[in-house]
Coordinates of C-alpha atoms in Angstrom, one line a residue:
M1 CA 12.5 -14.3 21.5
Q2 CA 12.5 -11.6 18.9
L3 CA 9.2 -10.4 20.1
I4 CA 10.6 -10.2 23.7
R5 CA 13.7 -8.4 22.6
R6 CA 11.6 -5.8 20.7
N7 CA 9.3 -5.3 23.7
Y8 CA 11.8 -5.8 26.5
Q9 CA 10.3 -3.1 28.7
I10 CA 6.9 -4.8 28.8
A11 CA 8.5 -8.2 29.2
A12 CA 10.6 -6.9 32.1
T13 CA 7.5 -5.4 33.8
L14 CA 5.5 -8.6 33.4
F15 CA 8.5 -10.7 34.7
V16 CA 8.9 -8.4 37.8
G17 CA 5.1 -8.6 38.4
C18 CA 5.3 -12.5 38.3
L19 CA 8.2 -12.4 40.8
V20 CA 6.3 -10.1 43.1
L21 CA 3.3 -12.4 43.1
L22 CA 5.6 -15.4 43.8
L23 CA 7.3 -13.6 46.7
L24 CA 3.9 -12.6 48.1
G25 CA 2.8 -16.2 47.8
L26 CA 5.9 -17.3 49.8
G27 CA 5.2 -14.7 52.5
Q28 CA 8.1 -12.4 51.5
S29 CA 6.1 -9.2 51.4
A30 CA 9.1 -7.0 52.3
S31 CA 11.1 -8.5 49.4
A32 CA 8.2 -8.1 47.0
Q33 CA 7.8 -4.4 48.0
W34 CA 11.5 -3.8 47.6
L35 CA 11.6 -5.4 44.1
A36 CA 8.5 -3.7 42.8
S37 CA 9.5 -0.3 44.2
T38 CA 13.0 -0.5 42.8
F39 CA 11.8 -1.5 39.4
A40 CA 9.1 1.2 39.3
A41 CA 11.5 3.9 40.5
A42 CA 14.0 2.9 37.7
A43 CA 11.2 3.0 35.2
A44 CA 10.2 6.5 36.4
V45 CA 13.8 7.7 36.1
Q46 CA 14.1 6.3 32.6
R47 CA 10.8 7.7 31.5
G48 CA 11.4 11.0 33.3
A49 CA 14.7 11.5 31.4
G50 CA 12.8 11.2 28.1
M51 CA 10.1 13.5 29.4
I52 CA 12.6 16.2 30.3
R53 CA 14.1 16.0 26.8
D54 CA 10.6 16.4 25.3
M55 CA 9.9 19.4 27.6
A56 CA 13.1 21.0 26.5
H57 CA 11.8 20.9 22.9
G58 CA 8.4 22.3 24.0
R59 CA 6.5 19.0 24.0
W60 CA 4.4 18.4 27.1
G61 CA 2.4 15.3 27.7
V62 CA 0.4 13.4 30.3
D63 CA 3.5 11.3 30.9
I64 CA 4.3 14.0 33.5
L65 CA 1.3 12.9 35.6
A66 CA 2.1 9.2 35.1
V67 CA 5.7 9.6 36.3
T68 CA 4.6 11.7 39.3
A69 CA 2.0 8.9 40.1
I70 CA 4.7 6.2 40.0
V71 CA 7.0 8.2 42.3
S72 CA 4.2 9.0 44.8
T73 CA 2.8 5.4 44.9
V74 CA 6.3 4.1 45.5
A75 CA 6.8 6.7 48.3
V76 CA 3.7 5.6 50.2
G77 CA 4.3 1.9 49.6
E78 CA 1.6 1.2 47.0
Y79 CA 4.0 -0.7 44.8
A80 CA 1.3 -2.7 43.0
A81 CA -0.3 0.4 41.7
A82 CA 3.1 1.7 40.6
L83 CA 3.7 -1.5 38.5
I84 CA 0.3 -1.1 36.8
V85 CA 1.0 2.5 35.8
V86 CA 4.4 1.4 34.5
L87 CA 2.8 -1.4 32.4
M88 CA 0.3 1.1 31.0
L89 CA 3.1 3.5 30.0
Y90 CA 5.3 0.8 28.3
G91 CA 2.3 -0.9 26.7
G92 CA 1.1 2.3 25.0
A93 CA 4.5 3.1 23.7
A94 CA 5.0 -0.5 22.3
L95 CA 1.6 -0.4 20.5
E96 CA 2.5 3.0 19.0
D97 CA 5.8 1.7 17.7
Y98 CA 4.2 -1.5 16.4
A99 CA 1.6 0.5 14.4
A100 CA 4.2 2.8 12.9
G101 CA 6.4 -0.3 12.0
K102 CA 3.5 -1.9 10.1
A103 CA 3.0 1.3 8.0
K104 CA 6.7 1.5 7.3
A105 CA 6.7 -2.2 6.1
E106 CA 3.9 -1.5 3.7
L107 CA 5.8 1.5 2.3
G108 CA 9.0 -0.6 2.0
A109 CA 7.2 -3.0 -0.4
L110 CA 7.8 -0.6 -3.2
L111 CA 11.5 -0.3 -2.4
D112 CA 11.8 -4.1 -2.7
R113 CA 11.0 -3.9 -6.4
V114 CA 14.0 -1.9 -7.2
P115 CA 16.2 -3.9 -9.6
Q116 CA 19.6 -4.6 -8.3
T117 CA 21.3 -6.1 -11.4
V118 CA 20.7 -5.7 -15.2
H119 CA 21.6 -7.6 -18.3
R120 CA 24.0 -5.3 -20.2
E121 CA 24.8 -6.3 -23.8
V122 CA 28.5 -6.2 -24.8
P123 CA 30.0 -6.6 -28.3
G124 CA 29.1 -9.9 -29.9
R125 CA 25.6 -9.8 -28.3
R126 CA 26.9 -11.4 -25.1
L127 CA 25.2 -10.4 -21.8
N128 CA 27.0 -9.3 -18.6
D129 CA 25.1 -9.0 -15.4
V130 CA 26.1 -5.8 -13.8
P131 CA 24.8 -3.6 -10.9
A132 CA 22.0 -1.3 -12.0
T133 CA 24.0 1.6 -10.6
D134 CA 26.7 1.0 -13.3
V135 CA 24.3 1.7 -16.2
V136 CA 25.0 4.8 -18.1
P137 CA 23.0 6.4 -21.0
G138 CA 23.7 4.6 -24.3
D139 CA 24.1 1.1 -22.7
V140 CA 22.1 -1.6 -24.5
L141 CA 20.1 -3.7 -22.0
V142 CA 18.1 -6.9 -22.4
L143 CA 14.9 -7.4 -20.4
R144 CA 13.7 -10.9 -19.9
P145 CA 10.0 -11.7 -19.5
A146 CA 8.3 -10.2 -16.4
E147 CA 11.4 -8.3 -15.3
V148 CA 11.2 -4.7 -13.9
V149 CA 12.7 -2.1 -16.2
P150 CA 15.7 -0.8 -14.3
V151 CA 16.3 2.5 -16.0
D152 CA 14.5 4.8 -18.5
G153 CA 15.3 3.9 -22.1
R154 CA 14.1 3.6 -25.7
L155 CA 12.9 0.3 -27.1
L156 CA 15.2 -1.2 -29.7
S157 CA 13.1 -4.3 -30.4
A158 CA 10.3 -4.1 -32.9
A159 CA 7.6 -4.1 -30.3
G160 CA 7.1 -4.7 -26.6
S161 CA 4.3 -4.9 -24.0
F162 CA 4.7 -3.3 -20.6
D163 CA 2.7 -3.1 -17.4
E164 CA 2.9 0.5 -16.2
S165 CA 0.2 0.1 -13.4
A166 CA 2.8 0.7 -10.7
L167 CA 3.7 4.0 -12.3
T168 CA 0.7 5.5 -13.9
G169 CA -2.2 3.4 -12.6
E170 CA -3.1 2.2 -16.1
S171 CA -4.5 -1.3 -15.7
L172 CA -4.2 -2.3 -19.3
P173 CA -0.8 -3.2 -20.8
V174 CA 0.9 -0.5 -22.8
E175 CA 2.0 -1.7 -26.3
L176 CA 5.2 0.1 -27.5
T177 CA 7.0 0.0 -30.8
Q178 CA 10.7 0.6 -31.7
G179 CA 12.0 4.0 -30.7
Q180 CA 9.3 4.7 -28.0
E181 CA 10.2 5.6 -24.4
V182 CA 10.2 2.8 -21.8
L183 CA 9.7 3.9 -18.2
S184 CA 11.8 2.4 -15.4
G185 CA 9.6 0.6 -12.9
S186 CA 7.3 -0.8 -15.5
V187 CA 7.2 -4.6 -15.9
N188 CA 8.2 -6.3 -19.2
G189 CA 5.6 -8.6 -20.9
A190 CA 6.0 -12.1 -22.1
A191 CA 8.8 -11.6 -24.6
A192 CA 12.4 -10.6 -24.1
V193 CA 13.2 -7.1 -25.5
R194 CA 16.2 -4.9 -26.0
L195 CA 16.4 -1.2 -25.0
S196 CA 18.9 1.6 -25.0
A197 CA 19.3 3.4 -21.7
T198 CA 18.6 7.1 -21.8
A199 CA 19.3 7.8 -18.1
S200 CA 21.3 6.4 -15.2
A201 CA 19.5 4.5 -12.4
E202 CA 19.7 7.5 -10.2
D203 CA 18.1 9.9 -12.7
S204 CA 15.4 7.5 -13.8
Q205 CA 11.6 7.6 -13.3
Y206 CA 11.5 4.8 -10.7
S207 CA 14.3 6.3 -8.6
R208 CA 12.3 9.5 -8.3
I209 CA 9.3 7.4 -7.0
V210 CA 11.6 5.6 -4.5
A211 CA 12.9 9.0 -3.3
L212 CA 9.3 10.1 -2.7
V213 CA 8.6 6.9 -0.7
R214 CA 11.7 7.3 1.4
E215 CA 10.8 10.9 2.1
A216 CA 7.3 9.7 3.2
A217 CA 8.8 7.0 5.4
A218 CA 11.2 9.5 7.0
S219 CA 8.6 12.2 7.7
R220 CA 6.7 10.2 10.3
A221 CA 3.9 12.3 11.7
P222 CA 4.1 12.8 15.6
F223 CA 1.7 10.6 17.6
V224 CA -0.6 13.0 19.4
R225 CA -2.9 11.7 22.2
L226 CA -6.0 13.7 22.9
A227 CA -4.9 14.1 26.6
D228 CA -1.5 15.5 25.5
R229 CA -3.2 18.6 24.2
Y230 CA -4.4 19.5 27.7
A231 CA -1.5 18.0 29.5
V232 CA -0.4 21.2 31.4
P233 CA -3.7 22.3 32.8
F234 CA -4.8 18.8 33.5
T235 CA -1.6 18.0 35.3
L236 CA -1.8 21.2 37.4
L237 CA -5.4 20.5 38.3
A238 CA -4.5 16.9 39.4
L239 CA -1.6 18.1 41.5
V240 CA -3.7 20.8 43.2
L241 CA -6.5 18.3 44.0
G242 CA -3.9 15.8 45.3
I243 CA -2.3 18.4 47.6
L244 CA -5.7 19.5 48.8
S245 CA -6.7 15.9 49.6
W246 CA -3.4 15.5 51.5
V247 CA -3.8 18.7 53.5
L248 CA -7.5 18.1 54.3
S249 CA -7.1 14.5 55.3
G250 CA -3.6 14.7 56.8
K251 CA -2.6 11.6 54.9
S252 CA 0.0 11.5 52.2
L253 CA -1.7 8.4 50.8
R254 CA -4.5 10.5 49.6
F255 CA -2.1 12.5 47.3
A256 CA -0.9 9.3 45.7
E257 CA -4.5 8.0 45.3
V258 CA -5.6 11.1 43.5
L259 CA -2.7 11.0 41.1
V260 CA -3.3 7.3 40.3
V261 CA -7.0 8.0 39.7
A262 CA -6.1 11.1 37.6
T263 CA -3.4 9.3 35.6
P264 CA -5.1 8.7 32.2
C265 CA -4.1 5.1 31.9
P266 CA -7.1 4.2 29.7
L267 CA -6.1 7.0 27.3
L268 CA -2.4 6.0 27.4
I269 CA -3.3 2.5 26.3
A270 CA -6.5 3.1 24.4
A271 CA -5.2 5.7 21.9
P272 CA -2.5 3.4 20.5
V273 CA -4.9 0.5 20.3
A274 CA -7.5 2.6 18.5
F275 CA -4.9 3.8 16.0
L276 CA -3.4 0.3 15.5
G277 CA -6.9 -1.1 14.8
G278 CA -7.6 1.7 12.3
M279 CA -4.2 1.3 10.5
S280 CA -4.5 -2.5 10.4
R281 CA -8.0 -2.3 9.0
A282 CA -6.9 0.2 6.4
A283 CA -3.9 -2.0 5.4
R284 CA -6.2 -5.0 4.8
N285 CA -8.2 -2.8 2.4
G286 CA -5.0 -1.7 0.5
I287 CA -4.6 1.7 2.3
V288 CA -1.2 2.5 3.7
V289 CA -1.2 5.0 6.6
K290 CA 2.1 6.5 7.6
G291 CA 1.3 6.9 11.3
G292 CA -1.2 7.6 14.0
G293 CA -0.9 11.4 13.5
T294 CA -1.8 11.0 9.9
L295 CA -4.9 9.0 10.7
E296 CA -5.9 11.6 13.3
L297 CA -5.7 14.4 10.7
L298 CA -8.4 12.7 8.6
A299 CA -11.1 14.1 10.9
R300 CA -10.2 17.6 9.6
I301 CA -9.7 17.0 5.8
K302 CA -11.7 19.2 3.3
T303 CA -10.1 17.9 0.1
A304 CA -9.7 14.2 -1.0
V305 CA -7.6 13.1 -4.0
F306 CA -8.1 9.7 -5.6
D307 CA -6.2 7.6 -8.1
K308 CA -8.3 5.6 -10.5
T309 CA -6.9 2.2 -11.1
G310 CA -7.1 -0.1 -8.1
T311 CA -8.7 2.7 -6.0
L312 CA -11.9 3.7 -7.6
T313 CA -11.7 0.7 -10.0
H314 CA -10.7 -2.9 -9.4
G315 CA -7.4 -2.6 -11.3
R316 CA -8.1 -5.7 -13.3
P317 CA -10.0 -5.7 -16.7
T318 CA -13.2 -7.8 -16.7
L319 CA -15.5 -8.9 -19.5
E320 CA -18.2 -6.4 -20.2
E321 CA -19.7 -7.6 -23.5
I322 CA -19.4 -10.4 -26.1
R323 CA -20.0 -9.5 -29.7
T324 CA -20.2 -12.3 -32.2
S325 CA -19.6 -11.7 -35.9
K326 CA -22.4 -12.4 -38.5
V327 CA -20.1 -11.9 -41.5
C328 CA -19.6 -15.5 -42.5
G329 CA -21.7 -18.5 -41.8
P330 CA -23.7 -19.2 -38.6
P331 CA -22.0 -17.3 -35.8
P332 CA -21.0 -19.1 -32.6
S333 CA -23.0 -18.4 -29.4
D334 CA -21.6 -16.0 -26.9
M335 CA -20.6 -18.8 -24.5
E336 CA -19.0 -20.9 -27.3
L337 CA -16.9 -17.9 -28.4
L338 CA -15.8 -17.1 -24.8
A339 CA -15.0 -20.8 -24.1
L340 CA -12.8 -21.2 -27.2
A341 CA -11.0 -17.9 -26.6
A342 CA -10.4 -18.7 -22.9
S343 CA -9.1 -22.2 -23.7
A344 CA -6.6 -20.7 -26.2
E345 CA -5.5 -18.2 -23.6
L346 CA -4.8 -20.8 -20.9
H347 CA -1.1 -21.0 -21.8
S348 CA -0.6 -17.2 -22.4
S349 CA 1.2 -15.0 -19.9
H350 CA -0.3 -11.8 -21.2
V351 CA -2.1 -9.7 -18.6
L352 CA -5.4 -9.8 -20.5
A353 CA -5.2 -13.6 -20.9
S354 CA -5.9 -14.2 -17.2
S355 CA -8.9 -11.8 -17.4
V356 CA -10.4 -13.7 -20.3
V357 CA -9.9 -17.0 -18.5
D358 CA -11.4 -15.7 -15.2
S359 CA -14.4 -14.4 -17.1
A360 CA -15.0 -17.8 -18.6
L361 CA -14.6 -19.6 -15.3
A362 CA -17.0 -17.1 -13.7
C363 CA -19.6 -18.2 -16.3
K364 CA -18.9 -21.8 -15.2
L365 CA -17.7 -22.8 -18.7
D366 CA -15.6 -26.0 -19.2
L367 CA -12.3 -25.1 -20.7
S368 CA -10.1 -27.4 -22.8
R369 CA -6.4 -27.6 -22.8
P370 CA -5.1 -26.1 -26.1
L371 CA -2.8 -28.0 -28.5
E372 CA 0.0 -26.3 -30.4
A373 CA -0.5 -23.1 -28.6
V374 CA 1.9 -20.3 -29.8
E375 CA 2.1 -16.9 -28.2
H376 CA 3.0 -14.0 -30.4
A377 CA 4.5 -11.5 -28.1
T378 CA 2.4 -8.3 -27.6
D379 CA 0.0 -9.5 -30.4
G380 CA -2.0 -12.5 -29.3
V381 CA -2.0 -16.3 -29.2
S382 CA -3.0 -19.0 -31.6
A383 CA -3.9 -22.5 -30.6
T384 CA -5.9 -25.6 -31.6
V385 CA -8.8 -26.1 -29.2
N386 CA -11.2 -29.1 -29.7
G387 CA -10.1 -29.4 -33.3
H388 CA -10.7 -25.7 -34.0
R389 CA -7.9 -23.3 -35.0
V390 CA -8.4 -20.3 -32.7
A391 CA -6.6 -16.9 -32.7
V392 CA -7.1 -14.4 -30.0
G393 CA -5.5 -10.9 -29.7
K394 CA -5.2 -7.6 -31.5
R395 CA -7.3 -6.8 -34.5
T396 CA -4.2 -6.8 -36.8
F397 CA -3.1 -10.2 -35.5
V398 CA -6.5 -11.8 -36.0
E399 CA -6.9 -10.1 -39.3
A400 CA -3.7 -11.9 -40.5
Q401 CA -5.4 -15.2 -39.7
S402 CA -8.9 -14.5 -41.0
G403 CA -8.8 -11.7 -43.6
P404 CA -10.2 -8.1 -43.2
V405 CA -11.7 -7.4 -39.8
S406 CA -13.7 -4.2 -39.0
E407 CA -12.7 -2.4 -35.9
E408 CA -15.2 -2.8 -33.1
P409 CA -16.7 0.5 -31.8
I410 CA -15.7 0.9 -28.2
A411 CA -16.3 3.5 -25.5
A412 CA -13.7 5.3 -23.4
G413 CA -12.0 2.8 -21.1
Q414 CA -12.9 -0.2 -23.1
L415 CA -10.6 -2.6 -24.9
A416 CA -11.5 -5.2 -27.6
V417 CA -10.0 -8.6 -27.8
Y418 CA -10.6 -10.1 -31.3
V419 CA -11.2 -13.8 -31.9
S420 CA -11.1 -15.9 -35.1
I421 CA -12.1 -19.6 -35.4
D422 CA -10.9 -21.8 -38.2
G423 CA -9.7 -18.8 -40.2
V424 CA -13.0 -16.8 -39.9
Y425 CA -13.5 -13.8 -37.8
A426 CA -15.8 -14.9 -35.0
G427 CA -16.2 -11.8 -32.8
A428 CA -14.7 -9.7 -30.0
L429 CA -14.6 -9.7 -26.2
I430 CA -15.1 -6.2 -24.8
M431 CA -13.1 -5.6 -21.6
R432 CA -13.1 -2.8 -19.1
D433 CA -11.7 -2.1 -15.7
P434 CA -15.0 -1.5 -13.8
L435 CA -15.7 1.0 -11.1
R436 CA -15.9 -0.5 -7.6
A437 CA -19.5 -1.1 -6.5
N438 CA -19.1 1.1 -3.5
A439 CA -17.1 3.9 -5.1
A440 CA -19.9 6.4 -5.8
A441 CA -21.5 5.7 -2.4
T442 CA -18.1 6.2 -0.6
L443 CA -17.6 9.5 -2.3
A444 CA -21.1 10.6 -1.5
A445 CA -20.4 9.6 2.2
L446 CA -17.2 11.7 2.2
A447 CA -19.1 14.7 0.9
A448 CA -21.7 14.3 3.6
L449 CA -18.9 14.2 6.2
G450 CA -17.7 17.6 5.0
V451 CA -15.1 16.7 2.3
A452 CA -16.2 19.4 -0.2
H453 CA -13.5 19.1 -2.8
I454 CA -12.9 15.6 -4.4
V455 CA -10.4 15.3 -7.2
M456 CA -9.2 12.4 -9.4
V457 CA -5.5 12.3 -10.3
T458 CA -4.5 9.4 -12.6
G459 CA -2.1 8.3 -15.2
D460 CA -4.8 7.0 -17.5
A461 CA -5.8 8.6 -20.8
K462 CA -8.2 11.5 -20.5
A463 CA -11.1 9.8 -22.1
T464 CA -10.8 6.8 -19.8
A465 CA -10.3 9.0 -16.7
D466 CA -13.3 11.2 -17.6
H467 CA -15.6 8.2 -18.0
A468 CA -14.6 6.7 -14.6
A469 CA -14.9 10.2 -13.0
S470 CA -18.4 10.7 -14.4
M471 CA -19.5 7.3 -13.1
A472 CA -18.1 8.1 -9.7
G473 CA -19.5 11.6 -9.6
I474 CA -16.2 13.5 -9.7
S475 CA -16.0 16.8 -11.6
E476 CA -12.3 17.7 -11.3
V477 CA -10.0 15.3 -13.2
W478 CA -6.2 15.3 -13.8
A479 CA -5.3 12.7 -16.4
G480 CA -2.0 11.4 -17.9
C481 CA -0.1 12.1 -14.8
R482 CA 3.3 10.7 -13.8
P483 CA 4.0 10.0 -10.1
E484 CA 6.0 13.2 -9.5
T485 CA 3.2 15.2 -11.2
K486 CA 0.7 13.6 -8.9
V487 CA 2.7 14.7 -5.9
S488 CA 3.0 18.3 -7.3
I489 CA -0.8 18.4 -7.8
V490 CA -1.5 17.2 -4.3
Q491 CA 0.9 19.7 -2.8
G492 CA -0.8 22.5 -4.8
L493 CA -4.2 21.5 -3.3
V494 CA -3.0 21.7 0.3

């Protein structure tokens, strides 16, 4: 029923068409003609009113020809043709609205993450849940695990781990210490933390992002059909041909026939279908397109701007190398080290833990359920696995379990996860967010299509961004950018 209410014009046209067929089957041709003609005339009046409003604003379209075709076919008694033209008109409009609605829904996903309530600390360390809009600078807030940071603030806890990928594109968790700035819109890690608000919800980082999204949703690009660009000369030509046919044949039916043939019904229905297919395919690949007009403009672009994380890269760290230690005793094999580390990480909620586990499963390793697993927030996890005491995490954390550990040399964009077994440093797992396999080929294809200027704009550190850009073949890189900075850069390139 909801689908019918949303597309009531198409539903009404189909319903009238079915009634017309029923009346014809019963031999009531006069009633069928009256019903179809009345409905088509009403549709022409309704569409014509909108067409006049568009013309008053300087917008001319092929709807002029379609409305004229409906009126002429009704006038000469070709009511079936009138119904078909009406169905084409309403069908194209419905598909256009559906495509735009899908894009708006994708953009609205970001708005759904906006925190509505916060846990504000009051004297006595008690917590009151209050609306996020009530927070003022200086309020002490408590963030529970995996909660979105509601306002900008400074960390009061000794340490904290935050996922800033929604803000900066950085795929690896950001480890903060007491006194450092916490960005609204980032996601708290596995441990509850306290922070002091430094801005209200309205003035915070995430609110500025939300404002940008709302502005994008409101500035829907106009849907432009190819035929609309030539609407006036095309319509005039069709009318002249129709009048000539009428005059030369002496039959008014010829005028209606010319207009029906000239009415670009395939264009009216095919353009929305093409745009809908393109936008849906893009959405399945994680690309949100605001509207058909935006998609159409892609044919004329000369500059392309890419984010890094999740766009050129997968947005999820993967295992790149296993380095076993040869300091003490016989070292474990690479697969033994990975299996023990992944088993210890099974109960961890840290973002890197799932990457370690996925890497082990990809190698078809059998993992064991850990005993006495203890997660040390932002530092690592320690657990008993198959009788071995295993510690996995930061170098300083593993060093506390095994004694001095030398820092592993890593390249830009890499991260080392250290592992000790039974109190002895065993090695490190080197992780990286890899470039997508088709990234370089895609950029090369864009260049071949005439996109001469390709830029990377990312929130990642410069060394990480430069490494990914060099792999993808991008020469211009803007690193360490906040969302509003990215918007400014893009506007400056237009």
